């Protein structure tokens, strides 16, 4: 951040060179109907494969909250002919690693392996088995269900969890993004719910395969075909419903914590929205740029009301949230909230200064290569492009799209997406 400050003056008079080209991304579809994105990269003998399914929590049926996460937890803990210990042992022998998770929109299963044939072949066979023959053993289901319930009970004692859940519920109401698993909803699930959720959502038509690493195009095509051939067929996933914007509300929740947690925001941005770049550049100045952001300067540096204050946009398939947050002493809640709202209101009215604009561009463009400097980071970015159907040249044009943003663009975009009549405020542990 200090380096960014030093560069601000230079940025005002020196054009930012847009020399950062993105990777060459190739796109096709398997015969089973799964979409594929591929980046050939021979710099290291590593292969990363990620399969994303439209199987996030927003795809849960009403009354089945928690089934998406439980399904993802179980999917690689037993396949035809192998239990979880055998899977783990086999992956360790190969020097390969499985990872993944679940969010509102998607469930992810990822594999990292060495690219040599004798390593990648068995590792890919294991991934194929996980994709096509998960067994969901009853004993493992019982254990993971109990673990999930215990984790939820513990999390629900923490003020940050309480604040986040209340915030999302207030923003989204009955919309799928506003629903959260509870100990009771997870306890009500049975193994058949997991089996049914998997059958309905882990299908070829809901899958996007991303391959990055030490393979040729022909080899990547073969890998994608093998991985997806045994996936069941199903309908193309229907769109998640568009959220209804909330009426402005402030909610205060008692809690014995020593620090109050404040959140302000609203549903604001979906993936692919052309306003993404003005909002990203503007948010760097507002609350995303750490110590150089207005929120940090006004809330922390000038008034000492919080150690940290931030803001960010979280684009999703449908309107994901804008969130502004901080923690402060209970006795300072009203002062901190007043300052944070004033900073946001002032930014909406006037936007960033030209100095702030150039500093934001310098940081976002200058740090762009760091987003693509490893197989893993490439995989994450390319998978996002594939899953959300972004343009194939999205990464190529990222610096260009940042550079062309103006103060007027930012003001207009913020005015469209952050209307005060929809701001939701949640305070936990305030006086």
Short mmCIF file of C-alpha atoms in Angstrom, two decimals:
data_model
loop_
_atom_site.label_atom_id
_atom_site.label_comp_id
_atom_site.label_asym_id
_atom_site.label_seq_id
_atom_site.Cartn_x
_atom_site.Cartn_y
_atom_site.Cartn_z
CA UNK A 1 0.00 0.00 0.00
CA UNK A 2 2.89 2.41 0.78
CA UNK A 3 4.32 1.77 -2.67
CA UNK A 4 0.94 2.64 -4.18
CA UNK A 5 1.01 5.98 -2.34
CA UNK A 6 4.46 6.73 -3.71
CA UNK A 7 3.28 6.00 -7.22
CA UNK A 8 0.20 8.21 -7.17
CA UNK A 9 2.01 11.29 -8.42
CA UNK A 10 3.66 9.36 -11.21
CA UNK A 11 0.36 7.82 -12.23
CA UNK A 12 -1.14 11.25 -12.84
CA UNK A 13 1.33 12.09 -15.59
CA UNK A 14 2.48 8.72 -16.92
CA UNK A 15 0.11 6.48 -18.89
CA UNK A 16 -0.25 2.98 -17.49
CA UNK A 17 1.15 0.50 -20.01
CA UNK A 18 -1.39 -2.17 -20.82
CA UNK A 19 1.04 -5.00 -21.52
CA UNK A 20 -0.52 -7.77 -19.48
CA UNK A 21 -2.12 -10.23 -21.87
CA UNK A 22 -4.21 -13.01 -20.45
CA UNK A 23 -3.66 -16.70 -21.17
CA UNK A 24 -4.83 -18.33 -24.39
CA UNK A 25 -8.13 -19.97 -23.46
CA UNK A 26 -9.70 -22.63 -25.66
CA UNK A 27 -13.36 -23.56 -25.32
CA UNK A 28 -15.43 -26.54 -26.50
CA UNK A 29 -18.17 -28.92 -25.41
CA UNK A 30 -17.91 -32.63 -24.70
CA UNK A 31 -20.19 -35.13 -26.39
CA UNK A 32 -22.05 -35.47 -23.08
CA UNK A 33 -22.89 -31.74 -23.08
CA UNK A 34 -20.40 -30.44 -20.52
CA UNK A 35 -18.61 -27.18 -21.33
CA UNK A 36 -14.80 -27.18 -21.27
CA UNK A 37 -12.18 -24.43 -20.99
CA UNK A 38 -8.49 -25.25 -21.44
CA UNK A 39 -5.22 -23.40 -20.99
CA UNK A 40 -2.06 -25.13 -22.17
CA UNK A 41 0.85 -24.35 -19.84
CA UNK A 42 4.09 -26.33 -19.97
CA UNK A 43 6.06 -24.22 -17.50
CA UNK A 44 5.74 -26.91 -14.81
CA UNK A 45 4.90 -30.64 -14.96
CA UNK A 46 1.56 -30.01 -13.26
CA UNK A 47 -2.04 -30.56 -14.30
CA UNK A 48 -4.98 -28.88 -12.59
CA UNK A 49 -8.54 -29.96 -13.36
CA UNK A 50 -11.65 -28.40 -11.88
CA UNK A 51 -15.23 -29.48 -12.41
CA UNK A 52 -17.92 -27.01 -11.37
CA UNK A 53 -21.56 -28.05 -11.12
CA UNK A 54 -24.58 -25.76 -10.85
CA UNK A 55 -25.16 -27.37 -7.46
CA UNK A 56 -24.66 -24.60 -4.92
CA UNK A 57 -26.90 -23.83 -1.98
CA UNK A 58 -29.24 -21.73 -4.15
CA UNK A 59 -30.24 -24.96 -5.91
CA UNK A 60 -31.50 -26.64 -2.74
CA UNK A 61 -35.19 -27.37 -2.51
CA UNK A 62 -37.05 -25.43 0.14
CA UNK A 63 -36.85 -27.29 3.41
CA UNK A 64 -33.58 -29.02 2.47
CA UNK A 65 -31.09 -26.36 3.56
CA UNK A 66 -27.67 -27.91 4.09
CA UNK A 67 -28.02 -30.68 1.52
CA UNK A 68 -25.71 -29.01 -1.03
CA UNK A 69 -22.84 -28.73 1.43
CA UNK A 70 -23.41 -32.20 2.82
CA UNK A 71 -23.47 -33.68 -0.68
CA UNK A 72 -20.19 -32.00 -1.57
CA UNK A 73 -18.62 -33.18 1.68
CA UNK A 74 -19.56 -36.78 0.91
CA UNK A 75 -18.96 -36.98 -2.83
CA UNK A 76 -15.26 -37.88 -2.57
CA UNK A 77 -15.50 -40.04 0.57
CA UNK A 78 -16.33 -43.32 -1.14
CA UNK A 79 -16.58 -44.54 -4.73
CA UNK A 80 -17.35 -47.88 -6.35
CA UNK A 81 -14.80 -50.34 -5.00
CA UNK A 82 -12.94 -47.91 -2.71
CA UNK A 83 -13.65 -46.36 0.68
CA UNK A 84 -12.38 -42.98 1.86
CA UNK A 85 -9.18 -44.37 3.37
CA UNK A 86 -8.29 -46.17 0.16
CA UNK A 87 -8.97 -43.02 -1.85
CA UNK A 88 -6.76 -40.93 0.45
CA UNK A 89 -3.99 -43.53 0.35
CA UNK A 90 -4.11 -43.77 -3.42
CA UNK A 91 -3.94 -40.00 -3.84
CA UNK A 92 -1.00 -39.79 -1.44
CA UNK A 93 0.86 -42.50 -3.36
CA UNK A 94 0.38 -40.50 -6.56
CA UNK A 95 1.35 -37.17 -5.01
CA UNK A 96 -2.04 -35.84 -6.11
CA UNK A 97 -4.51 -33.68 -4.20
CA UNK A 98 -8.27 -33.29 -4.21
CA UNK A 99 -9.97 -30.07 -3.15
CA UNK A 100 -13.15 -28.10 -3.69
CA UNK A 101 -16.15 -26.73 -1.92
CA UNK A 102 -19.56 -25.21 -2.35
CA UNK A 103 -21.00 -21.69 -2.48
CA UNK A 104 -24.36 -20.22 -3.41
CA UNK A 105 -24.02 -20.94 -7.14
CA UNK A 106 -21.73 -23.93 -7.61
CA UNK A 107 -20.14 -27.02 -6.15
CA UNK A 108 -16.50 -27.63 -7.08
CA UNK A 109 -14.37 -30.75 -7.32
CA UNK A 110 -10.72 -30.10 -8.20
CA UNK A 111 -7.66 -32.27 -8.79
CA UNK A 112 -3.99 -31.35 -8.87
CA UNK A 113 -1.56 -33.97 -10.14
CA UNK A 114 1.81 -34.32 -11.78
CA UNK A 115 1.42 -34.41 -15.54
CA UNK A 116 3.57 -37.47 -16.24
CA UNK A 117 1.42 -40.22 -17.73
CA UNK A 118 2.06 -42.71 -14.91
CA UNK A 119 0.87 -40.13 -12.36
CA UNK A 120 -1.89 -38.26 -14.12
CA UNK A 121 -3.58 -41.37 -15.56
CA UNK A 122 -4.40 -42.99 -12.18
CA UNK A 123 -5.23 -39.60 -10.62
CA UNK A 124 -7.68 -38.80 -13.41
CA UNK A 125 -9.18 -42.27 -13.05
CA UNK A 126 -9.83 -41.45 -9.41
CA UNK A 127 -11.44 -38.14 -10.31
CA UNK A 128 -13.63 -39.89 -12.87
CA UNK A 129 -14.77 -42.37 -10.23
CA UNK A 130 -15.59 -39.54 -7.82
CA UNK A 131 -17.61 -37.76 -10.50
CA UNK A 132 -19.52 -40.81 -11.67
CA UNK A 133 -19.70 -43.42 -8.89
CA UNK A 134 -19.94 -41.76 -5.44
CA UNK A 135 -21.40 -44.18 -2.92
CA UNK A 136 -22.44 -41.95 0.01
CA UNK A 137 -21.84 -44.70 2.61
CA UNK A 138 -24.42 -44.60 5.38
CA UNK A 139 -21.85 -44.54 8.18
CA UNK A 140 -19.95 -41.70 6.52
CA UNK A 141 -23.22 -39.81 5.98
CA UNK A 142 -24.03 -40.12 9.70
CA UNK A 143 -20.56 -38.93 10.69
CA UNK A 144 -20.48 -35.94 8.32
CA UNK A 145 -24.02 -34.95 9.25
CA UNK A 146 -23.07 -34.93 12.94
CA UNK A 147 -19.90 -32.99 12.16
CA UNK A 148 -21.87 -30.41 10.16
CA UNK A 149 -24.38 -29.97 12.98
CA UNK A 150 -21.60 -29.50 15.55
CA UNK A 151 -19.80 -27.00 13.32
CA UNK A 152 -22.98 -25.00 12.79
CA UNK A 153 -23.80 -24.92 16.50
CA UNK A 154 -20.34 -23.61 17.29
CA UNK A 155 -20.40 -21.05 14.47
CA UNK A 156 -23.78 -19.72 15.59
CA UNK A 157 -22.25 -18.62 18.91
CA UNK A 158 -19.90 -16.20 17.13
CA UNK A 159 -21.04 -12.62 16.53
CA UNK A 160 -19.55 -12.49 13.03
CA UNK A 161 -21.60 -15.54 11.97
CA UNK A 162 -24.77 -14.13 13.52
CA UNK A 163 -24.19 -10.80 11.77
CA UNK A 164 -23.51 -12.39 8.38
CA UNK A 165 -26.58 -14.61 8.50
CA UNK A 166 -28.86 -11.81 9.64
CA UNK A 167 -27.41 -9.56 6.92
CA UNK A 168 -28.03 -12.07 4.12
CA UNK A 169 -31.50 -12.89 5.42
CA UNK A 170 -32.40 -9.18 5.54
CA UNK A 171 -31.04 -8.58 2.04
CA UNK A 172 -32.60 -11.60 0.34
CA UNK A 173 -35.59 -12.67 2.43
CA UNK A 174 -37.12 -15.86 1.01
CA UNK A 175 -34.81 -15.84 -2.03
CA UNK A 176 -32.44 -18.85 -2.14
CA UNK A 177 -29.45 -16.59 -1.41
CA UNK A 178 -31.08 -15.67 1.89
CA UNK A 179 -31.54 -19.22 3.17
CA UNK A 180 -28.94 -20.82 5.41
CA UNK A 181 -28.50 -24.27 6.87
CA UNK A 182 -29.27 -24.63 10.56
CA UNK A 183 -28.53 -27.46 12.96
CA UNK A 184 -32.20 -28.39 12.72
CA UNK A 185 -32.35 -28.38 8.90
CA UNK A 186 -29.21 -30.52 8.64
CA UNK A 187 -30.47 -32.92 11.32
CA UNK A 188 -33.66 -33.43 9.32
CA UNK A 189 -31.76 -34.61 6.24
CA UNK A 190 -31.50 -38.29 5.40
CA UNK A 191 -29.11 -40.07 3.06
CA UNK A 192 -31.80 -40.24 0.36
CA UNK A 193 -31.83 -36.41 0.24
CA UNK A 194 -28.13 -36.37 -0.62
CA UNK A 195 -28.55 -39.08 -3.25
CA UNK A 196 -31.45 -37.19 -4.83
CA UNK A 197 -29.62 -33.83 -4.80
CA UNK A 198 -26.59 -35.42 -6.43
CA UNK A 199 -28.66 -37.13 -9.11
CA UNK A 200 -30.49 -33.91 -9.97
CA UNK A 201 -27.55 -31.52 -9.94
CA UNK A 202 -24.29 -33.36 -10.69
CA UNK A 203 -25.12 -33.91 -14.35
CA UNK A 204 -23.28 -33.29 -17.60
CA UNK A 205 -25.47 -30.36 -18.59
CA UNK A 206 -24.76 -28.65 -15.26
CA UNK A 207 -21.00 -29.26 -15.44
CA UNK A 208 -18.17 -26.96 -16.53
CA UNK A 209 -14.71 -28.51 -16.80
CA UNK A 210 -11.57 -26.36 -16.57
CA UNK A 211 -8.17 -27.83 -17.45
CA UNK A 212 -4.93 -25.91 -16.93
CA UNK A 213 -1.43 -27.25 -17.30
CA UNK A 214 1.02 -29.53 -19.01
CA UNK A 215 -1.20 -31.10 -21.69
CA UNK A 216 -1.75 -30.68 -25.41
CA UNK A 217 -5.17 -29.73 -26.80
CA UNK A 218 -5.74 -33.30 -28.01
CA UNK A 219 -4.83 -34.71 -24.61
CA UNK A 220 -7.13 -32.20 -22.89
CA UNK A 221 -10.02 -33.20 -25.15
CA UNK A 222 -9.47 -36.83 -24.22
CA UNK A 223 -9.36 -35.98 -20.51
CA UNK A 224 -12.59 -33.99 -20.70
CA UNK A 225 -14.37 -36.76 -22.58
CA UNK A 226 -13.24 -39.44 -20.14
CA UNK A 227 -14.20 -37.40 -17.07
CA UNK A 228 -17.69 -36.50 -18.29
CA UNK A 229 -18.71 -39.57 -20.31
CA UNK A 230 -20.30 -41.31 -17.34
CA UNK A 231 -22.05 -38.26 -15.91
CA UNK A 232 -25.82 -38.64 -16.03
CA UNK A 233 -27.78 -36.55 -18.48
CA UNK A 234 -30.22 -33.97 -17.24
CA UNK A 235 -31.95 -30.75 -18.19
CA UNK A 236 -30.06 -27.50 -18.56
CA UNK A 237 -30.20 -25.77 -15.15
CA UNK A 238 -32.87 -23.12 -14.79
CA UNK A 239 -31.79 -19.64 -13.81
CA UNK A 240 -31.75 -18.68 -10.17
CA UNK A 241 -34.58 -16.23 -9.47
CA UNK A 242 -33.85 -12.51 -9.55
CA UNK A 243 -33.84 -11.15 -5.97
CA UNK A 244 -36.34 -8.48 -4.97
CA UNK A 245 -34.45 -5.50 -3.58
CA UNK A 246 -35.15 -4.99 0.13
CA UNK A 247 -36.68 -1.94 1.73
CA UNK A 248 -34.06 -0.09 3.78
CA UNK A 249 -33.92 -1.52 7.30
CA UNK A 250 -31.68 -1.46 10.36
CA UNK A 251 -31.53 -4.50 12.60
CA UNK A 252 -29.75 -4.64 15.98
CA UNK A 253 -29.02 -7.96 17.69
CA UNK A 254 -27.84 -8.32 21.29
CA UNK A 255 -24.69 -10.32 21.97
CA UNK A 256 -22.21 -10.39 24.87
CA UNK A 257 -19.17 -9.93 22.59
CA UNK A 258 -16.80 -7.09 23.46
CA UNK A 259 -16.73 -5.77 19.90
CA UNK A 260 -19.75 -4.75 17.85
CA UNK A 261 -20.03 -5.98 14.25
CA UNK A 262 -21.55 -3.58 11.69
CA UNK A 263 -22.62 -4.51 8.16
CA UNK A 264 -24.25 -2.28 5.54
CA UNK A 265 -25.19 -3.33 2.01
CA UNK A 266 -27.71 -4.67 -0.47
CA UNK A 267 -28.02 -7.06 -3.45
CA UNK A 268 -26.05 -5.20 -6.10
CA UNK A 269 -24.15 -7.03 -8.85
CA UNK A 270 -24.36 -10.14 -11.02
CA UNK A 271 -21.56 -11.73 -13.01
CA UNK A 272 -21.21 -10.32 -16.50
CA UNK A 273 -22.72 -6.91 -15.68
CA UNK A 274 -20.91 -4.25 -17.75
CA UNK A 275 -20.78 -2.06 -14.62
CA UNK A 276 -18.38 -4.53 -12.97
CA UNK A 277 -15.29 -2.55 -13.95
CA UNK A 278 -16.48 0.90 -12.82
CA UNK A 279 -17.68 -0.67 -9.57
CA UNK A 280 -14.39 -2.51 -9.03
CA UNK A 281 -12.31 0.60 -9.65
CA UNK A 282 -14.58 2.76 -7.53
CA UNK A 283 -14.68 0.29 -4.67
CA UNK A 284 -10.89 0.27 -4.45
CA UNK A 285 -11.09 3.95 -3.48
CA UNK A 286 -14.15 3.51 -1.27
CA UNK A 287 -13.19 0.54 0.89
CA UNK A 288 -11.32 -2.10 -1.07
CA UNK A 289 -7.87 -0.49 -1.11
CA UNK A 290 -6.90 -1.09 2.50
CA UNK A 291 -5.13 1.84 4.12
CA UNK A 292 -5.55 4.08 1.06
CA UNK A 293 -9.34 3.70 0.99
CA UNK A 294 -11.71 6.39 2.24
CA UNK A 295 -13.35 4.14 4.80
CA UNK A 296 -10.02 3.34 6.45
CA UNK A 297 -8.93 6.97 6.42
CA UNK A 298 -12.18 8.31 7.85
CA UNK A 299 -13.12 5.53 10.27
CA UNK A 300 -9.70 4.44 11.49
CA UNK A 301 -7.05 7.06 10.73
CA UNK A 302 -8.99 10.23 11.52
CA UNK A 303 -11.29 9.01 14.29
CA UNK A 304 -9.88 5.74 15.66
CA UNK A 305 -13.32 4.13 15.59
CA UNK A 306 -12.16 0.76 14.25
CA UNK A 307 -9.01 -1.17 13.51
CA UNK A 308 -10.27 -1.97 10.03
CA UNK A 309 -13.12 -0.98 7.70
CA UNK A 310 -13.79 -2.40 4.26
CA UNK A 311 -16.20 -2.73 1.37
CA UNK A 312 -16.52 -5.14 -1.53
CA UNK A 313 -18.80 -6.42 -4.27
CA UNK A 314 -19.49 -10.16 -4.52
CA UNK A 315 -21.00 -10.81 -7.96
CA UNK A 316 -23.01 -14.01 -8.30
CA UNK A 317 -25.23 -15.62 -10.96
CA UNK A 318 -27.90 -13.23 -9.76
CA UNK A 319 -27.44 -10.02 -7.78
CA UNK A 320 -24.69 -10.68 -5.27
CA UNK A 321 -24.13 -8.31 -2.37
CA UNK A 322 -22.27 -5.08 -1.88
CA UNK A 323 -21.02 -5.20 1.70
CA UNK A 324 -19.46 -2.51 3.86
CA UNK A 325 -18.31 -3.61 7.30
CA UNK A 326 -16.30 -2.86 10.41
CA UNK A 327 -15.90 -3.80 14.06
CA UNK A 328 -15.86 -1.24 16.84
CA UNK A 329 -16.33 -0.80 20.58
CA UNK A 330 -19.92 -1.13 21.71
CA UNK A 331 -19.91 2.46 22.94
CA UNK A 332 -18.83 3.71 19.49
CA UNK A 333 -21.41 1.93 17.35
CA UNK A 334 -23.52 4.95 16.51
CA UNK A 335 -20.53 7.14 15.72
CA UNK A 336 -18.88 4.51 13.54
CA UNK A 337 -22.10 3.74 11.68
CA UNK A 338 -22.73 7.45 11.08
CA UNK A 339 -19.24 7.97 9.64
CA UNK A 340 -19.41 4.86 7.44
CA UNK A 341 -22.77 5.91 6.00
CA UNK A 342 -21.51 9.45 5.40
CA UNK A 343 -18.46 8.10 3.54
CA UNK A 344 -20.69 5.95 1.35
CA UNK A 345 -23.15 8.78 0.72
CA UNK A 346 -20.35 11.18 -0.16
CA UNK A 347 -18.83 8.69 -2.56
CA UNK A 348 -22.18 8.15 -4.23
CA UNK A 349 -22.57 11.89 -4.72
CA UNK A 350 -19.10 12.83 -5.91
CA UNK A 351 -17.24 9.62 -6.77
CA UNK A 352 -13.47 9.37 -6.40
CA UNK A 353 -11.06 12.19 -7.06
CA UNK A 354 -8.81 11.94 -10.11
CA UNK A 355 -5.93 11.14 -7.78
CA UNK A 356 -7.89 8.28 -6.20
CA UNK A 357 -8.96 7.06 -9.63
CA UNK A 358 -5.40 6.84 -10.93
CA UNK A 359 -4.19 5.14 -7.75
CA UNK A 360 -6.94 2.54 -8.07
CA UNK A 361 -6.10 1.85 -11.71
CA UNK A 362 -2.41 1.60 -10.93
CA UNK A 363 -3.04 -0.99 -8.24
CA UNK A 364 -5.61 -3.06 -10.12
CA UNK A 365 -3.65 -3.14 -13.36
CA UNK A 366 -0.26 -3.49 -11.70
CA UNK A 367 -1.40 -6.42 -9.57
CA UNK A 368 -3.20 -8.15 -12.44
CA UNK A 369 -0.26 -10.42 -13.40
CA UNK A 370 -0.20 -11.75 -9.84
CA UNK A 371 -3.70 -13.12 -10.42
CA UNK A 372 -2.34 -15.37 -13.16
CA UNK A 373 1.13 -16.33 -11.94
CA UNK A 374 0.42 -19.95 -11.05
CA UNK A 375 -1.54 -22.90 -12.36
CA UNK A 376 -3.92 -22.65 -9.41
CA UNK A 377 -4.69 -18.97 -9.96
CA UNK A 378 -5.13 -19.55 -13.69
CA UNK A 379 -7.50 -22.38 -12.90
CA UNK A 380 -9.63 -20.27 -10.57
CA UNK A 381 -9.93 -17.38 -13.04
CA UNK A 382 -10.61 -19.54 -16.08
CA UNK A 383 -13.14 -21.65 -14.16
CA UNK A 384 -14.99 -18.46 -13.21
CA UNK A 385 -15.10 -17.47 -16.87
CA UNK A 386 -16.42 -20.89 -17.86
CA UNK A 387 -19.02 -21.27 -15.16
CA UNK A 388 -20.50 -17.80 -15.55
CA UNK A 389 -20.25 -17.68 -19.34
CA UNK A 390 -18.00 -14.62 -19.48
CA UNK A 391 -16.28 -13.64 -22.75
CA UNK A 392 -13.32 -15.80 -23.68
CA UNK A 393 -11.13 -12.67 -23.86
CA UNK A 394 -12.18 -11.48 -20.38
CA UNK A 395 -8.66 -11.75 -18.96
CA UNK A 396 -7.05 -10.30 -22.09
CA UNK A 397 -9.23 -7.21 -21.84
CA UNK A 398 -9.19 -6.85 -18.05
CA UNK A 399 -6.43 -4.16 -17.91
CA UNK A 400 -7.99 -2.30 -20.84
CA UNK A 401 -11.42 -2.32 -19.18
CA UNK A 402 -9.93 -1.02 -15.93
CA UNK A 403 -7.93 1.71 -17.65
CA UNK A 404 -10.85 3.20 -19.55
CA UNK A 405 -13.00 3.75 -16.42
CA UNK A 406 -13.70 7.43 -15.65
CA UNK A 407 -14.97 9.23 -12.58
CA UNK A 408 -18.28 9.75 -14.39
CA UNK A 409 -18.51 6.01 -15.11
CA UNK A 410 -18.02 5.25 -11.42
CA UNK A 411 -20.60 7.79 -10.28
CA UNK A 412 -23.16 6.45 -12.74
CA UNK A 413 -22.52 2.80 -11.86
CA UNK A 414 -22.66 3.38 -8.10
CA UNK A 415 -25.89 5.36 -8.51
CA UNK A 416 -27.46 2.47 -10.43
CA UNK A 417 -26.41 -0.26 -8.00
CA UNK A 418 -26.28 1.29 -4.50
CA UNK A 419 -29.55 3.14 -4.05
CA UNK A 420 -29.95 4.20 -0.37
CA UNK A 421 -33.62 3.19 -0.23
CA UNK A 422 -32.44 -0.43 -0.33
CA UNK A 423 -29.57 -0.31 2.19
CA UNK A 424 -29.69 -3.04 4.84
CA UNK A 425 -27.87 -2.42 8.13
CA UNK A 426 -27.15 -5.09 10.73
CA UNK A 427 -25.43 -4.45 14.06
CA UNK A 428 -24.54 -7.30 16.41
CA UNK A 429 -23.37 -6.62 19.98
CA UNK A 430 -24.01 -2.90 19.85
CA UNK A 431 -25.31 -0.83 22.74
#
